[in-house]
Coordinates of C-alpha atoms in Angstrom, one line a residue:
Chain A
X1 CA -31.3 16.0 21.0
X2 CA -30.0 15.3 17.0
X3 CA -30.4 11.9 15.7
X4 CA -28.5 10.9 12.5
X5 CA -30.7 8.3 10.8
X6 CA -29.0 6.2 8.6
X7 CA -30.0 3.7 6.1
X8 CA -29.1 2.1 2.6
X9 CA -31.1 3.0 -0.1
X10 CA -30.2 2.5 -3.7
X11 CA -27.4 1.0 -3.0
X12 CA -26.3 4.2 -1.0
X13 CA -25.5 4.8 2.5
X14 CA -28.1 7.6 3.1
X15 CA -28.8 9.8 5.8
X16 CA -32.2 11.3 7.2
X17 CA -32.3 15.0 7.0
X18 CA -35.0 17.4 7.6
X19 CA -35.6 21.2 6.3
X20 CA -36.0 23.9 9.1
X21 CA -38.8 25.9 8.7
X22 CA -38.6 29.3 6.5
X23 CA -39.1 31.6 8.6
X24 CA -37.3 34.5 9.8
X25 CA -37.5 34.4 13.3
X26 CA -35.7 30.7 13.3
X27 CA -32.3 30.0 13.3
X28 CA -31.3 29.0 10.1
X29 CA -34.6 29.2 7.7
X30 CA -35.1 26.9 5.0
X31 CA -31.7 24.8 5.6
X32 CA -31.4 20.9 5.8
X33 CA -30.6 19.5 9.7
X34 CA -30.2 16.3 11.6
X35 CA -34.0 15.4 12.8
X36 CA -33.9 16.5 16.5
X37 CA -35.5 19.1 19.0
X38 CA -36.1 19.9 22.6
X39 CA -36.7 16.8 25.2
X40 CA -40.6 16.9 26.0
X41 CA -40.0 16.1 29.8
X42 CA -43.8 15.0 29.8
X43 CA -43.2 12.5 27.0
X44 CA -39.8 11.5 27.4
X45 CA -38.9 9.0 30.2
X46 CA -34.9 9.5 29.3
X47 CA -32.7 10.3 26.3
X48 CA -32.8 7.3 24.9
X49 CA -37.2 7.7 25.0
X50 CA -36.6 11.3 23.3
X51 CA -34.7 9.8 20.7
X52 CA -36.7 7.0 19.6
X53 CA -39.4 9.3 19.8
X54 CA -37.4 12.1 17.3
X55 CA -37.3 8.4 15.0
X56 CA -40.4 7.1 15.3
X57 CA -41.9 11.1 14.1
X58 CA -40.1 11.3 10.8
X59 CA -39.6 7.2 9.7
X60 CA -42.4 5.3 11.8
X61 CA -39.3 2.9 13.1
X62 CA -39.9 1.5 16.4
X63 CA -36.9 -0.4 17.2
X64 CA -33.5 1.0 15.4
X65 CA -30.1 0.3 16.2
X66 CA -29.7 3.0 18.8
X67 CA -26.1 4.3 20.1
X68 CA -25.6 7.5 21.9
X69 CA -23.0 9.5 19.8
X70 CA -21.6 12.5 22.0
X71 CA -22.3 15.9 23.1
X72 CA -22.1 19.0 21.3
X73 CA -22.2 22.5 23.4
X74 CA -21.0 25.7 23.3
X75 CA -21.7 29.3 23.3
X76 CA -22.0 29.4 19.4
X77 CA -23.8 26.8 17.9
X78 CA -27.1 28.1 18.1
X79 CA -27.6 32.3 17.1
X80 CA -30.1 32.1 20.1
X81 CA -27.0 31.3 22.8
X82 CA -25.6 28.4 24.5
X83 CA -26.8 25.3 23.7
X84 CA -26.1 21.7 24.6
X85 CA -26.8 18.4 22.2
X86 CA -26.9 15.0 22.9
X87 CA -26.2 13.3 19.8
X88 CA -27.5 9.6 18.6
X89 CA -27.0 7.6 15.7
X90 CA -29.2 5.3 14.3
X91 CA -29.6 2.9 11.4
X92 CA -32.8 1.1 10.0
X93 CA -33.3 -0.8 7.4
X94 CA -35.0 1.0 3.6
X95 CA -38.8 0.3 4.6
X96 CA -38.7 3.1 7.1
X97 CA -39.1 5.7 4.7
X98 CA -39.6 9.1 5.8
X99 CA -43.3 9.0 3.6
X100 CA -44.7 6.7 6.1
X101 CA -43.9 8.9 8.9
X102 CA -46.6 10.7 10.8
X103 CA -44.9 14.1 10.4
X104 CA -42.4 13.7 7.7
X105 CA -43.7 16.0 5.0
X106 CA -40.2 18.1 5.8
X107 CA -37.6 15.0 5.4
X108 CA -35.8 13.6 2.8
X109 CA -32.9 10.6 2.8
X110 CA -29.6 12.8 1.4
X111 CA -26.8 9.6 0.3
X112 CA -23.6 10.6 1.9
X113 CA -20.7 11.1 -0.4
X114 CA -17.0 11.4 1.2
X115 CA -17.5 12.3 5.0
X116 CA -20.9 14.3 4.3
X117 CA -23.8 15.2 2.1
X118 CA -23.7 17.9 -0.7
X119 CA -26.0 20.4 0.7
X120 CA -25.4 22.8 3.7
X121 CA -26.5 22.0 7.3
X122 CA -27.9 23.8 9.7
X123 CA -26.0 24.6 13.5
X124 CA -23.2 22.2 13.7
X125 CA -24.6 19.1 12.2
X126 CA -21.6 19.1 9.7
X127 CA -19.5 18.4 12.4
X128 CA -22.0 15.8 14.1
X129 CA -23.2 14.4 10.7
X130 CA -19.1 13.5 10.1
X131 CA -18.5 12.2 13.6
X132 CA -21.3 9.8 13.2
X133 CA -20.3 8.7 9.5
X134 CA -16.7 8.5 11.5
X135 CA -17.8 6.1 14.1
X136 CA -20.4 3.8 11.8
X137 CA -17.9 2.6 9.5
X138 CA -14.8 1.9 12.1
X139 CA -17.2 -0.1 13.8
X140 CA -18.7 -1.7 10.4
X141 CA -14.4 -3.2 10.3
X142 CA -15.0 -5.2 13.4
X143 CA -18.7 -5.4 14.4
X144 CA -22.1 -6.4 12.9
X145 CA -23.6 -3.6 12.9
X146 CA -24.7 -3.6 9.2
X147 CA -27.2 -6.3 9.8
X148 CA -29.3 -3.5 11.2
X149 CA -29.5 -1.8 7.9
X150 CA -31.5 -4.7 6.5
X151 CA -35.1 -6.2 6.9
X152 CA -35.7 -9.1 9.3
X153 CA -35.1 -11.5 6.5
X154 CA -32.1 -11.3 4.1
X155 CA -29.5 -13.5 2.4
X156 CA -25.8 -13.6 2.7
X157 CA -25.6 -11.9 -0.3
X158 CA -27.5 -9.1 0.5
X159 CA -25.7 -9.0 4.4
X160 CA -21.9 -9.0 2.7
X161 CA -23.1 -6.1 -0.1
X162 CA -24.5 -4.1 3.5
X163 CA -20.7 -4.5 4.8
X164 CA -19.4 -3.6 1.2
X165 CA -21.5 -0.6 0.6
X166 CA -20.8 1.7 4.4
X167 CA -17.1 0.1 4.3
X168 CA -16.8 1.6 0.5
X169 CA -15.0 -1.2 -1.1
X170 CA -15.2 -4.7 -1.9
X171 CA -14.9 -7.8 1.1
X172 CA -13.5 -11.3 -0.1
X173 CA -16.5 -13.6 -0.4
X174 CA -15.3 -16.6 1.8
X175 CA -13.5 -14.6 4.1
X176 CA -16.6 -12.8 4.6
X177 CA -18.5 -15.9 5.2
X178 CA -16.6 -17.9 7.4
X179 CA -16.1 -14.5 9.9
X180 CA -20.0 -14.0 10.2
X181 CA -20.5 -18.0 10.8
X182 CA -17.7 -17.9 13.2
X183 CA -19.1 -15.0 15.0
X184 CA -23.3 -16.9 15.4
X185 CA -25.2 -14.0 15.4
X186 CA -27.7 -14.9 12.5
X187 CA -30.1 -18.0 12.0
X188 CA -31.5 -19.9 8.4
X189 CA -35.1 -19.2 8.8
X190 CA -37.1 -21.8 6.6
X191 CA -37.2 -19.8 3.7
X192 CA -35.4 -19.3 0.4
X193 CA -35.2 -16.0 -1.6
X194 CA -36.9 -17.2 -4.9
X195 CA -36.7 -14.4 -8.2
X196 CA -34.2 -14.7 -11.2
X197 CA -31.0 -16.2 -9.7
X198 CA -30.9 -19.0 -8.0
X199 CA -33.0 -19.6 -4.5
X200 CA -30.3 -18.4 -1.7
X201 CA -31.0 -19.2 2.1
X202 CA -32.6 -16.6 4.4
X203 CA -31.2 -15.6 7.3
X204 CA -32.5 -13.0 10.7
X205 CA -30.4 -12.1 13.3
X206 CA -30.7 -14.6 16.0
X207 CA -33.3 -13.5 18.7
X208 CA -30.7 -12.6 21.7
X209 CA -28.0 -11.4 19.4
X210 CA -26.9 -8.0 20.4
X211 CA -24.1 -6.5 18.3
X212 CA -21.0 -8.6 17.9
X213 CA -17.3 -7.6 18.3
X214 CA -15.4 -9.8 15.6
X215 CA -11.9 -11.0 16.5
X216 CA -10.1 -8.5 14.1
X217 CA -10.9 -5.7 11.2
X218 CA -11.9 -6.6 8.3
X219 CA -8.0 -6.8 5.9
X220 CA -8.5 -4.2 2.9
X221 CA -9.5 -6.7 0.5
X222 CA -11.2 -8.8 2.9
X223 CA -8.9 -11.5 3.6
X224 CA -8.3 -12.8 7.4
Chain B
X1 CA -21.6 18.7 33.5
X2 CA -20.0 16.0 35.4
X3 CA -16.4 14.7 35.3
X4 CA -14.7 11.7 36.9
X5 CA -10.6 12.3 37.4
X6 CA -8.9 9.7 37.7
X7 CA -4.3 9.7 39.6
X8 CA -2.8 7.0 40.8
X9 CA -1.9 7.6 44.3
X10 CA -0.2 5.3 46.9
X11 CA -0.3 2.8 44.4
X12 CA -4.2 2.9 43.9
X13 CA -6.2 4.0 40.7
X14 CA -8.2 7.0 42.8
X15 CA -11.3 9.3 41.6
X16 CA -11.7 13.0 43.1
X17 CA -15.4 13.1 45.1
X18 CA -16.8 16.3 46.3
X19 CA -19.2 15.9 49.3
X20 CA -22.1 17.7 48.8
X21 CA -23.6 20.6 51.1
X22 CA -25.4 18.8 54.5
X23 CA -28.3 21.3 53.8
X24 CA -32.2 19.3 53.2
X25 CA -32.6 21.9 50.5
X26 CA -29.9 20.6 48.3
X27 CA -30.5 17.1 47.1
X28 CA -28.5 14.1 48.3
X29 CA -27.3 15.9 51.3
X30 CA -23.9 14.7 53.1
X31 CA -23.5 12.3 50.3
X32 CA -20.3 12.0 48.1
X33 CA -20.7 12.7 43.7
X34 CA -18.4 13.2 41.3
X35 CA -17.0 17.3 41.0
X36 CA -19.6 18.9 38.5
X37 CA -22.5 21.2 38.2
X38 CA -23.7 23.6 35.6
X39 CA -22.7 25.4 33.0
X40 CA -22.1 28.7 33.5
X41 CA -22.9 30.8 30.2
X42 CA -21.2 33.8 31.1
X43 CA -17.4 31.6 31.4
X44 CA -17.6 28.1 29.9
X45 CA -16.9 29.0 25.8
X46 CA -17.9 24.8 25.2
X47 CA -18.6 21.7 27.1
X48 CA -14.9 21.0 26.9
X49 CA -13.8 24.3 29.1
X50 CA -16.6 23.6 31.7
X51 CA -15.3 20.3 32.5
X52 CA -11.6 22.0 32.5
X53 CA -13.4 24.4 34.5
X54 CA -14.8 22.2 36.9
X55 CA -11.3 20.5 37.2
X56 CA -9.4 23.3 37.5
X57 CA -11.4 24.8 40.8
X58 CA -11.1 20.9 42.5
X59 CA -7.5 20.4 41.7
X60 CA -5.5 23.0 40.1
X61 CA -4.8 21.0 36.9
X62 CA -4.8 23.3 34.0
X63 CA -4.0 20.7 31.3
X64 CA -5.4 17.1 31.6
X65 CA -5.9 14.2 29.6
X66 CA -10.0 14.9 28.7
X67 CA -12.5 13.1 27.1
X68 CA -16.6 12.8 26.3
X69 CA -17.7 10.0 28.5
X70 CA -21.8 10.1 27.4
X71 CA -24.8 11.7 28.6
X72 CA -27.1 10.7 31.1
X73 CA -30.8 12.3 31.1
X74 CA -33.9 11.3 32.6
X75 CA -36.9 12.3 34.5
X76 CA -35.4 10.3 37.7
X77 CA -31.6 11.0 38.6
X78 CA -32.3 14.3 40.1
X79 CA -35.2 14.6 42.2
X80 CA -36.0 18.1 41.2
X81 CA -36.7 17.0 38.1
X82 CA -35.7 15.8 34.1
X83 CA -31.9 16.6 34.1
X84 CA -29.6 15.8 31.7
X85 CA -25.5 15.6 32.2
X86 CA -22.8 15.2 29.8
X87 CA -20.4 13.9 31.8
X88 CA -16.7 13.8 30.7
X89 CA -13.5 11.6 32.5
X90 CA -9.8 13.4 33.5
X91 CA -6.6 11.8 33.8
X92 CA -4.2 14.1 35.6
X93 CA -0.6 13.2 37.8
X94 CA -0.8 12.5 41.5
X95 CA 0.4 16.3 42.2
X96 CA -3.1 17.4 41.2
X97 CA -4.2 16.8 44.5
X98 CA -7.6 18.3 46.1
X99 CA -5.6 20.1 48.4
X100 CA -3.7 22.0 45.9
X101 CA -7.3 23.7 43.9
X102 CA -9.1 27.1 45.1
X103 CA -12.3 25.4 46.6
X104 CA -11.2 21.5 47.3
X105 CA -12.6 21.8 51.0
X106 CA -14.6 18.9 50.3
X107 CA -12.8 16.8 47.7
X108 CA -11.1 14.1 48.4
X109 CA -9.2 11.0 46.4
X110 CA -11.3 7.4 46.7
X111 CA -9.6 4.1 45.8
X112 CA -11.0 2.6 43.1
X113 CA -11.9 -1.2 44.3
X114 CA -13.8 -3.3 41.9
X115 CA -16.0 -1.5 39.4
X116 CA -16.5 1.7 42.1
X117 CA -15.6 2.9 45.4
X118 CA -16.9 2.0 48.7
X119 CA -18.8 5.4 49.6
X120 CA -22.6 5.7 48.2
X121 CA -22.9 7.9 45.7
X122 CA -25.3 10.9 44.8
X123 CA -27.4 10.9 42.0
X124 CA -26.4 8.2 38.9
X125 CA -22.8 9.0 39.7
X126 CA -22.5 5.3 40.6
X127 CA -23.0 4.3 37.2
X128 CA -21.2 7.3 35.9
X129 CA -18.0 6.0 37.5
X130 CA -19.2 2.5 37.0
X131 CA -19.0 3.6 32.8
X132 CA -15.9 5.6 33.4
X133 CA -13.6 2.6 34.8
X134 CA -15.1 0.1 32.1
X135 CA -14.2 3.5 29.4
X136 CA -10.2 3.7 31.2
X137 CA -9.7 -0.1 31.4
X138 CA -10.5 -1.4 27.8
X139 CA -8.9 1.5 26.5
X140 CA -5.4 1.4 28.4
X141 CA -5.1 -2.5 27.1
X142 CA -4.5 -0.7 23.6
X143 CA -3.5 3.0 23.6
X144 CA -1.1 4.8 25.8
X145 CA -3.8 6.8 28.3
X146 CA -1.4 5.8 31.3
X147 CA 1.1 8.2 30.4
X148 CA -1.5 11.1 31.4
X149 CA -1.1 9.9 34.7
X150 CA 2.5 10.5 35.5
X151 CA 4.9 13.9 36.1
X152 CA 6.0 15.0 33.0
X153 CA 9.6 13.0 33.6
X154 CA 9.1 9.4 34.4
X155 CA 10.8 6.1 34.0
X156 CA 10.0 3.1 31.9
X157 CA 9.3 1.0 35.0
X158 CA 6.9 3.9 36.3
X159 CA 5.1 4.0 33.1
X160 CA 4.6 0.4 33.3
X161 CA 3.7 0.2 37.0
X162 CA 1.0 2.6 35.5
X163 CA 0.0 0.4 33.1
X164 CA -0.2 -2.5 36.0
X165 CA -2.0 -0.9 38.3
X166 CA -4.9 0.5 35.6
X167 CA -5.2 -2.7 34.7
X168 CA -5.2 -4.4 37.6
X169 CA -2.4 -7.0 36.3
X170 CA 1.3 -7.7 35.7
X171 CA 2.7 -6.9 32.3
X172 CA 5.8 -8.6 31.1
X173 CA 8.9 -5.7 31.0
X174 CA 10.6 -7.1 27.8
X175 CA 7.0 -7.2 26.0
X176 CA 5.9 -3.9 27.2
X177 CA 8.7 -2.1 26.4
X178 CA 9.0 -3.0 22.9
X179 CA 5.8 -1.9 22.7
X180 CA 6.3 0.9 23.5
X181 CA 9.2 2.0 21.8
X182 CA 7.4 0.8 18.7
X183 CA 4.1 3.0 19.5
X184 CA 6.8 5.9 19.4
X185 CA 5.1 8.6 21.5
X186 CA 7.8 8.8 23.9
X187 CA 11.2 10.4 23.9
X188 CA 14.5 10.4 26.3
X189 CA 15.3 13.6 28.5
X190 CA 19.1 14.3 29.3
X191 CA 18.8 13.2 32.9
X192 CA 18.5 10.1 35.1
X193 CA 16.2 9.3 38.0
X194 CA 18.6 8.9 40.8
X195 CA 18.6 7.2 44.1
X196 CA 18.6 4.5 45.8
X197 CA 18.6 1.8 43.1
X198 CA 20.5 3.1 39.7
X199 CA 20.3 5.1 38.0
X200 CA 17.5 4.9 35.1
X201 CA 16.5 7.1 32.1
X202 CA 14.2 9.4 32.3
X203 CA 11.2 9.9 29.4
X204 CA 8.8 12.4 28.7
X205 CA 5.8 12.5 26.6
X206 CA 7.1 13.7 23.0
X207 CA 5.3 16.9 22.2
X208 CA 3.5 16.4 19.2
X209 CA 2.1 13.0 20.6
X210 CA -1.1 12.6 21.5
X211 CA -3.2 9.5 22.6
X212 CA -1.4 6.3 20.7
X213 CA -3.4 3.6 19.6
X214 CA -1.4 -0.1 19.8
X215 CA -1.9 -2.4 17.1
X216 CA -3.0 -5.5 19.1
X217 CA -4.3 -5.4 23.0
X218 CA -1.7 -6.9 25.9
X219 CA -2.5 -10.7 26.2
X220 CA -3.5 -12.0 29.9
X221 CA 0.0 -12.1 30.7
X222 CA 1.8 -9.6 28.4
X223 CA 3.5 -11.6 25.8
X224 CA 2.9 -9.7 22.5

């Protein structure tokens, strides 16, 4: 099991990535890797337990947006011999910082730059790390997805700069609005967002919304 | 590892089932699962070649359409205990029949009807096949899978009878075939398919094609 954690932080799309002990008898010593390991088939009622479990170690996250990402096997992966993954992706929103997980001394949030992060992975998580950047921001052109990178309260504002920062470029502000309205997935809560600019509405994502399909991709400059 | 192939046969979208060994030491005895089994470290370089593997002993196809399904793990769909599967789907031509592989004894070609087939299934293999159908239908309304399942020399009226019977509906011929010629992933051959009706061009796959993504899904009834 490998579990690419994402978040925004900083205005960055970040990913969640955990040094390997340095030691020589491991694999690997001292390199970053996707947070991961061996199901505990005590612990773990299915794949989809063993990952939230992987989370819940290194961020304290209960209840992530959780999608199963593909396998990864082969004879070479691991210097140890063949080895199978099954590969998740997750996103959460900033609070779940690795510092207030219970066993996070060893992780770190790495912003992802092009198709990866600057410093060298362990095994193939290159590969896994890129196919999971890969599928996140197709699905951010026609799904809600970003919504999960936020808190349970947030304004439009802060929801169309989520779509802006994983797609990498700027949406059209109207365009923007009139697709999420159209597609009711998120509620006003009773609240405003009250600092230096103006009060803006707060929103959540409506109680039985799962992720929603919009009718087409977001345009390259955000018009319909 | 465990993959479900799909042919069209007698008009039918079909799935190869193996019946497993009628012994009370094997779970599931008697009962009909998709071809699969384990890796075996010694042959299979990746996932990929075990599932070719796997195909190749069943049917004799060397060279199918292949691709990652998902991965099923828990500690219930095997009663010997936590197992895990990554399970993969195969489109091959109707000549890839069980009778023509090394050890096909006990495969045979089920009719899809509905989301499944009408034989109970070993294991999770239901909802396997269940994912595998949902996988083949959304993505032949907008890429050019069907194509897998021909000879390599076909007409235009066979490759749209393919996309008919995959999706279970009547395409419109004008509309489909500009589609198609648009998508450009087909080319002519320098022969005719003869008989009893006349004569019509025959196409092959063009070589450096490989799946083709349309721009907009077929509409209920085919107009573009």
């Amino acid at each position: 099991m490998d579990v690419a954690i994402f978040t925004v932080r900083q205005q960055q799309l970040s990913v969640l990535l955990v040094q390997r002990p340095n030691t020589p008898d491991e694999p690997f010593p001292g390199l970053w890797a996707l947070p991961g390991g061996f199901v505990d088939i005590d612990r773990d009622r299915d794949l989809e337990a063993c990952a939230l479990r992987k989370l819940r170690d290194k961020t304290a996250v209960t209840s992530p947006y959780l999608e199963q990402l593909g396998s990864w096997g082969s004879k070479d992966r691991d210097p140890r011999g063949w080895s199978t993954t099954h590969a998740y992706f997750a996103l959460i929103p900033d609070a779940g910082t690795p510092e207030a997980g219970a066993n996070a001394a060893d992780a770190a949030w790495n912003p992802i730059t092009g198709n990866g992060v600057t410093v060298k992975l362990a095994f193939d998580h290159r590969e896994i790390l890129e196919t999971a950047i890969d599928r996140l921001r197709s699905k951010v052109e026609y799904t809600s997805l970003p919504v999960y990178l936020l808190p349970t309260e947030f304004t439009m504002t802060e929801l169309q700069r989520m779509f802006e920062i994983v797609l990498g470029r700027e949406v059209e502000k109207s365009a923007f609005r009139t697709r999420v309205f159209s597609a009711d997935f998120i509620e006003p809560v009773p609240r405003m967002r009250e600092g230096q600019q103006r009060p803006a509405q707060l929103y959540r994502l409506q109680r039985s919304s799962g992720v929603v399909f919009f009718p087409r991709t977001f345009s390259p400059r955000g018009h319909r």
